[in-house]
Amino acid sequence: MPTPASPADPRVAIVTGAASGVGLATVRGLLAESAHVVAVDVDPSAAELFAADPGVLTVIGDVADPATAERAVTAALDAFGRVDVLVNNAARFLLKPLAETTVTEWDAVLRTNVRGVFLFSRAVLPTMTAQGGGSIVNVTSISGLVGLANQAVYGASKGAIVTLTKALAVEVAASGVRVNAVAPGTVDTPFVREPLAALPDPEATLRTIAATHPLGRIARPSEIADAVLYLASPAASFITGTVLPVDGGYTAQ
Ligand SMILES: NC(=O)c1ccc[n+]([C@@H]2O[C@H](COP(=O)([O-])OP(=O)(O)OC[C@H]3O[C@@H](n4cnc5c(N)ncnc54)[C@H](O)[C@@H]3O)[C@@H](O)[C@H]2O)c1
């Protein structure tokens, strides 16, 4: 049984959806800050991805399965003795008119995107509360803040995360646990590239999407990760219940 970390020891973080895009950039950022990381992903390739890094433990599983959250917390406690940070990042996308959306698709999006945040937050809270504090950062989306066509289901899931973030922040503030969210605009990851691949000219569509962001481009995953790392860090010690758009000005319009 390892000795629990003192405040001077590396922070311990759990990151979901760690094998790609924003999650992967967040893991890399945390490692650059000398944190220990439990990287969670449903994609088995995550194990190989982090195999060479002694600061990373990998848990392969679906975030919507309660057992995955329990395994991640147990892995963190067994190996590192504490949990300081949880980044709820794993999600699935659906780009489809509501009228064409099946019940199966609705359930799949809400199950991964909302139930996953619920289960992982619930799993870390006893440990963070016993430690006297911690930081949960949820990754929502501009789609959870404003209405975007063909994203009603995805947007509903991300809007639920916005409200969950604020409610939980208030609920657990007295225990020293902070709960915040980042709301990215479009980010250059497989999350957007894969659905666009079916279109006749994906690159032209991406340029059109980029032009809807006042900064005139889409984000790099590391730009979202930087905001996550800030909210997770002691530099954000008086920030809780906030949703930070990281969207190139999209929601300022
Ligand atoms: N890419 C964008 O334009 C964009 C915009 C706004 C918000 N976001 C949000 O950013 C977050 C990360 O997205 P990304 O763009 O990095 O996507 P991505 O597809 O690059 O990575 C998502 C990761 O989550 C994993 N994952 C998916 N379902 C899972 C499940 N049920 N259990 C465990 N892992 C699962 C995938 O295997 C993948 O590794 C998501 O919450 C997404 O909603 C993305």
Short mmCIF file of C-alpha atoms and ligand atoms in Angstrom, two decimals:
data_model
loop_
_atom_site.label_atom_id
_atom_site.label_comp_id
_atom_site.label_asym_id
_atom_site.label_seq_id
_atom_site.Cartn_x
_atom_site.Cartn_y
_atom_site.Cartn_z
CA MET A 1 0.00 0.00 0.00
CA PRO A 2 1.65 3.30 -1.04
CA THR A 3 1.96 6.14 1.41
CA PRO A 4 -0.63 8.85 0.71
CA ALA A 5 0.91 11.83 -1.04
CA SER A 6 1.76 14.99 0.89
CA PRO A 7 0.82 18.37 -0.65
CA ALA A 8 4.35 18.60 -2.07
CA ASP A 9 3.93 15.34 -3.99
CA PRO A 10 2.75 15.14 -7.62
CA ARG A 11 -0.94 15.71 -8.15
CA VAL A 12 -2.96 12.67 -9.19
CA ALA A 13 -5.48 13.05 -12.02
CA ILE A 14 -8.07 10.84 -13.69
CA VAL A 15 -8.76 11.77 -17.33
CA THR A 16 -11.53 10.12 -19.35
CA GLY A 17 -11.42 9.90 -23.13
CA ALA A 18 -7.64 10.00 -22.77
CA ALA A 19 -6.63 8.23 -25.99
CA SER A 20 -7.33 11.03 -28.47
CA GLY A 21 -7.81 14.74 -29.05
CA VAL A 22 -8.50 16.94 -26.02
CA GLY A 23 -8.09 14.07 -23.52
CA LEU A 24 -4.70 13.08 -24.91
CA ALA A 25 -3.53 16.70 -24.90
CA THR A 26 -4.72 17.00 -21.29
CA VAL A 27 -2.79 13.90 -20.24
CA ARG A 28 0.35 15.29 -21.93
CA GLY A 29 -0.14 18.63 -20.18
CA LEU A 30 -0.59 16.98 -16.81
CA LEU A 31 2.55 14.89 -17.32
CA ALA A 32 4.45 18.08 -18.20
CA GLU A 33 3.35 19.36 -14.77
CA SER A 34 4.74 16.12 -13.23
CA ALA A 35 1.28 14.83 -12.29
CA HIS A 36 0.41 11.14 -12.14
CA VAL A 37 -2.46 10.19 -14.42
CA VAL A 38 -5.05 7.43 -14.65
CA ALA A 39 -5.99 7.48 -18.33
CA VAL A 40 -9.45 6.04 -19.06
CA ASP A 41 -10.71 5.17 -22.53
CA VAL A 42 -13.00 2.64 -24.18
CA ASP A 43 -10.40 2.28 -26.95
CA PRO A 44 -7.98 -0.54 -26.04
CA SER A 45 -5.17 1.22 -27.96
CA ALA A 46 -4.90 3.57 -24.96
CA ALA A 47 -2.92 0.89 -23.10
CA GLU A 48 -0.24 0.83 -25.79
CA LEU A 49 -0.28 4.61 -26.14
CA PHE A 50 0.81 5.16 -22.53
CA ALA A 51 2.72 1.90 -21.94
CA ALA A 52 6.15 3.60 -21.93
CA ASP A 53 5.17 6.29 -19.41
CA PRO A 54 5.58 5.30 -15.75
CA GLY A 55 3.43 8.27 -14.69
CA VAL A 56 0.36 6.88 -16.45
CA LEU A 57 -1.90 3.97 -15.54
CA THR A 58 -4.46 2.97 -18.15
CA VAL A 59 -7.99 1.77 -17.46
CA ILE A 60 -9.85 0.44 -20.50
CA GLY A 61 -13.62 0.70 -20.18
CA ASP A 62 -16.83 2.53 -20.98
CA VAL A 63 -17.34 5.64 -18.82
CA ALA A 64 -21.06 4.87 -18.66
CA ASP A 65 -20.33 1.61 -16.83
CA PRO A 66 -20.18 2.19 -13.04
CA ALA A 67 -17.45 -0.45 -12.79
CA THR A 68 -15.10 1.66 -14.96
CA ALA A 69 -15.27 4.61 -12.58
CA GLU A 70 -14.69 2.35 -9.59
CA ARG A 71 -11.71 0.71 -11.32
CA ALA A 72 -10.20 4.11 -12.15
CA VAL A 73 -10.46 5.39 -8.57
CA THR A 74 -9.13 2.12 -7.16
CA ALA A 75 -6.19 2.25 -9.61
CA ALA A 76 -5.39 5.83 -8.57
CA LEU A 77 -5.58 5.06 -4.85
CA ASP A 78 -3.62 1.79 -5.07
CA ALA A 79 -0.81 3.29 -7.16
CA PHE A 80 -0.67 6.91 -6.07
CA GLY A 81 -2.67 7.16 -2.82
CA ARG A 82 -4.99 10.06 -3.74
CA VAL A 83 -7.13 11.74 -6.42
CA ASP A 84 -6.69 15.49 -6.88
CA VAL A 85 -8.16 16.06 -10.33
CA LEU A 86 -10.92 14.49 -12.42
CA VAL A 87 -11.31 15.52 -16.06
CA ASN A 88 -14.63 14.28 -17.46
CA ASN A 89 -13.81 14.50 -21.15
CA ALA A 90 -15.07 11.33 -22.89
CA ALA A 91 -18.04 11.88 -25.18
CA ARG A 92 -19.69 10.82 -28.38
CA PHE A 93 -21.03 13.09 -31.10
CA LEU A 94 -24.21 12.91 -33.17
CA LEU A 95 -24.76 15.21 -36.16
CA LYS A 96 -28.35 14.52 -37.15
CA PRO A 97 -31.75 16.22 -37.37
CA LEU A 98 -33.85 15.45 -34.31
CA ALA A 99 -36.68 14.08 -36.47
CA GLU A 100 -34.34 11.40 -37.85
CA THR A 101 -32.78 10.47 -34.51
CA THR A 102 -33.54 7.01 -33.17
CA VAL A 103 -34.22 6.20 -29.54
CA THR A 104 -31.07 4.06 -29.61
CA GLU A 105 -29.00 7.07 -30.74
CA TRP A 106 -30.57 9.33 -28.08
CA ASP A 107 -29.82 6.78 -25.36
CA ALA A 108 -26.25 6.23 -26.57
CA VAL A 109 -25.37 9.95 -26.58
CA LEU A 110 -26.98 10.73 -23.22
CA ARG A 111 -25.58 7.54 -21.70
CA THR A 112 -21.95 8.30 -22.56
CA ASN A 113 -21.96 12.07 -22.22
CA VAL A 114 -24.06 12.60 -19.09
CA ARG A 115 -24.09 9.30 -17.21
CA GLY A 116 -20.30 9.14 -17.55
CA VAL A 117 -19.89 12.53 -15.85
CA PHE A 118 -22.30 11.47 -13.10
CA LEU A 119 -20.57 8.16 -12.42
CA PHE A 120 -17.00 9.47 -12.39
CA SER A 121 -17.89 12.51 -10.26
CA ARG A 122 -19.72 10.30 -7.78
CA ALA A 123 -16.78 7.89 -7.66
CA VAL A 124 -14.12 10.51 -6.83
CA LEU A 125 -16.09 12.63 -4.35
CA PRO A 126 -15.58 10.49 -1.21
CA THR A 127 -11.80 10.55 -1.77
CA MET A 128 -11.64 14.27 -2.61
CA THR A 129 -13.83 15.11 0.37
CA ALA A 130 -11.69 13.01 2.72
CA GLN A 131 -8.57 14.76 1.35
CA GLY A 132 -10.15 18.16 1.99
CA GLY A 133 -10.38 19.14 -1.65
CA GLY A 134 -9.99 18.41 -5.32
CA SER A 135 -10.91 19.74 -8.73
CA ILE A 136 -13.37 18.33 -11.25
CA VAL A 137 -13.26 19.75 -14.78
CA ASN A 138 -16.01 18.75 -17.19
CA VAL A 139 -15.65 19.16 -20.95
CA THR A 140 -18.91 20.46 -22.36
CA SER A 141 -19.26 22.36 -25.68
CA ILE A 142 -20.55 25.52 -27.32
CA SER A 143 -23.33 23.13 -28.40
CA GLY A 144 -24.41 23.05 -24.74
CA LEU A 145 -24.55 26.87 -24.56
CA VAL A 146 -26.23 27.88 -27.83
CA GLY A 147 -28.54 26.17 -30.30
CA LEU A 148 -26.85 24.50 -33.27
CA ALA A 149 -28.78 22.74 -36.03
CA ASN A 150 -28.49 18.96 -36.18
CA GLN A 151 -27.04 18.91 -32.68
CA ALA A 152 -30.19 18.86 -30.51
CA VAL A 153 -29.35 15.53 -28.90
CA TYR A 154 -25.63 16.20 -28.52
CA GLY A 155 -26.43 19.75 -27.35
CA ALA A 156 -28.92 18.44 -24.79
CA SER A 157 -26.21 16.18 -23.38
CA LYS A 158 -23.73 19.03 -23.20
CA GLY A 159 -26.32 21.40 -21.72
CA ALA A 160 -26.96 18.81 -19.02
CA ILE A 161 -23.25 18.90 -18.18
CA VAL A 162 -23.40 22.71 -17.82
CA THR A 163 -26.20 22.45 -15.25
CA LEU A 164 -24.63 19.46 -13.51
CA THR A 165 -21.38 21.42 -13.19
CA LYS A 166 -23.06 24.39 -11.49
CA ALA A 167 -25.27 22.30 -9.20
CA LEU A 168 -22.44 20.03 -8.06
CA ALA A 169 -20.12 23.01 -7.55
CA VAL A 170 -22.58 24.50 -5.08
CA GLU A 171 -23.31 21.14 -3.47
CA VAL A 172 -19.68 20.25 -2.67
CA ALA A 173 -18.09 23.70 -2.23
CA ALA A 174 -17.96 23.38 1.56
CA SER A 175 -15.83 20.23 1.23
CA GLY A 176 -13.19 22.13 -0.78
CA VAL A 177 -13.97 20.39 -4.06
CA ARG A 178 -14.19 22.75 -7.06
CA VAL A 179 -16.27 21.84 -10.11
CA ASN A 180 -15.91 23.73 -13.39
CA ALA A 181 -16.33 23.17 -17.11
CA VAL A 182 -14.75 24.24 -20.36
CA ALA A 183 -16.93 24.75 -23.44
CA PRO A 184 -14.80 24.31 -26.55
CA GLY A 185 -15.65 25.62 -29.97
CA THR A 186 -14.65 23.37 -32.86
CA VAL A 187 -11.42 21.48 -32.20
CA ASP A 188 -9.28 19.67 -34.75
CA THR A 189 -9.77 16.07 -33.61
CA PRO A 190 -11.30 12.86 -35.02
CA PHE A 191 -14.50 13.90 -33.21
CA VAL A 192 -15.24 16.42 -35.99
CA ARG A 193 -13.11 15.01 -38.80
CA GLU A 194 -14.82 11.59 -38.77
CA PRO A 195 -18.43 12.82 -39.28
CA LEU A 196 -17.22 15.29 -41.93
CA ALA A 197 -15.35 12.57 -43.83
CA ALA A 198 -18.63 11.39 -45.37
CA LEU A 199 -19.22 14.80 -46.98
CA PRO A 200 -18.06 15.59 -50.55
CA ASP A 201 -15.40 18.15 -49.46
CA PRO A 202 -14.53 17.82 -45.76
CA GLU A 203 -11.72 20.41 -45.90
CA ALA A 204 -14.04 23.03 -47.44
CA THR A 205 -16.61 22.28 -44.72
CA LEU A 206 -13.92 22.68 -42.05
CA ARG A 207 -12.93 26.05 -43.55
CA THR A 208 -16.59 27.12 -43.40
CA ILE A 209 -16.80 26.02 -39.77
CA ALA A 210 -13.54 27.82 -38.99
CA ALA A 211 -14.94 31.04 -40.43
CA THR A 212 -17.85 30.95 -37.94
CA HIS A 213 -15.32 31.42 -35.11
CA PRO A 214 -14.27 35.10 -34.85
CA LEU A 215 -10.60 34.09 -34.54
CA GLY A 216 -11.06 32.55 -38.01
CA ARG A 217 -9.83 29.05 -37.25
CA ILE A 218 -10.63 25.97 -35.21
CA ALA A 219 -8.75 25.08 -32.01
CA ARG A 220 -5.80 22.81 -31.47
CA PRO A 221 -6.51 20.17 -28.77
CA SER A 222 -3.73 21.66 -26.62
CA GLU A 223 -5.58 25.00 -26.50
CA ILE A 224 -8.55 23.30 -24.83
CA ALA A 225 -6.24 21.26 -22.59
CA ASP A 226 -4.53 24.47 -21.40
CA ALA A 227 -7.89 25.77 -20.11
CA VAL A 228 -8.64 22.43 -18.45
CA LEU A 229 -5.23 22.48 -16.77
CA TYR A 230 -5.80 26.02 -15.53
CA LEU A 231 -9.19 25.20 -13.97
CA ALA A 232 -7.69 22.04 -12.43
CA SER A 233 -4.75 23.93 -10.93
CA PRO A 234 -4.30 25.87 -7.67
CA ALA A 235 -4.17 29.03 -9.85
CA ALA A 236 -7.97 28.66 -10.12
CA SER A 237 -8.45 28.17 -6.37
CA PHE A 238 -11.34 30.68 -6.10
CA ILE A 239 -13.12 29.50 -9.24
CA THR A 240 -15.98 27.04 -8.97
CA GLY A 241 -19.27 26.54 -10.81
CA THR A 242 -18.00 28.35 -13.90
CA VAL A 243 -18.26 27.34 -17.54
CA LEU A 244 -15.36 28.75 -19.53
CA PRO A 245 -15.92 29.06 -23.30
CA VAL A 246 -12.72 28.27 -25.19
CA ASP A 247 -14.22 28.98 -28.56
CA GLY A 248 -12.32 31.62 -30.51
CA GLY A 249 -15.10 34.08 -29.71
CA TYR A 250 -17.94 31.91 -31.05
CA THR A 251 -20.38 32.54 -28.18
CA ALA A 252 -19.42 36.24 -27.90
CA GLN A 253 -21.29 36.97 -31.14
N1 LIG B 1 -13.73 18.25 -31.32
C1 LIG B 1 -14.60 19.24 -31.17
O1 LIG B 1 -14.85 20.04 -32.09
C2 LIG B 1 -15.26 19.47 -29.85
C3 LIG B 1 -16.01 20.63 -29.68
C4 LIG B 1 -16.64 20.88 -28.46
C5 LIG B 1 -16.51 19.95 -27.44
N2 LIG B 1 -15.79 18.83 -27.62
C6 LIG B 1 -15.71 17.90 -26.51
O2 LIG B 1 -14.35 17.60 -26.25
C7 LIG B 1 -14.28 16.31 -25.63
C8 LIG B 1 -13.19 15.51 -26.31
O3 LIG B 1 -13.50 15.38 -27.67
P1 LIG B 1 -12.36 15.21 -28.77
O4 LIG B 1 -12.65 16.18 -29.82
O5 LIG B 1 -11.02 15.17 -28.14
O6 LIG B 1 -12.77 13.76 -29.32
P2 LIG B 1 -11.91 12.49 -29.77
O7 LIG B 1 -12.85 11.68 -30.58
O8 LIG B 1 -10.61 12.91 -30.35
O9 LIG B 1 -11.62 11.76 -28.37
C9 LIG B 1 -12.66 11.25 -27.59
C10 LIG B 1 -12.11 10.06 -26.80
O10 LIG B 1 -13.16 9.60 -25.94
C11 LIG B 1 -13.19 8.18 -26.01
N3 LIG B 1 -14.52 7.72 -25.67
C12 LIG B 1 -15.66 7.86 -26.40
N4 LIG B 1 -16.68 7.26 -25.80
C13 LIG B 1 -16.19 6.71 -24.66
C14 LIG B 1 -16.76 5.95 -23.62
N5 LIG B 1 -18.07 5.59 -23.63
N6 LIG B 1 -15.98 5.55 -22.59
C15 LIG B 1 -14.65 5.87 -22.58
N7 LIG B 1 -14.06 6.60 -23.55
C16 LIG B 1 -14.81 7.00 -24.57
C17 LIG B 1 -12.79 7.86 -27.45
O11 LIG B 1 -12.35 6.52 -27.58
C18 LIG B 1 -11.71 8.88 -27.70
O12 LIG B 1 -10.43 8.41 -27.34
C19 LIG B 1 -15.68 15.72 -25.74
O13 LIG B 1 -16.33 15.89 -24.50
C20 LIG B 1 -16.35 16.56 -26.80
O14 LIG B 1 -17.75 16.61 -26.62
C21 LIG B 1 -15.16 18.55 -28.81
#
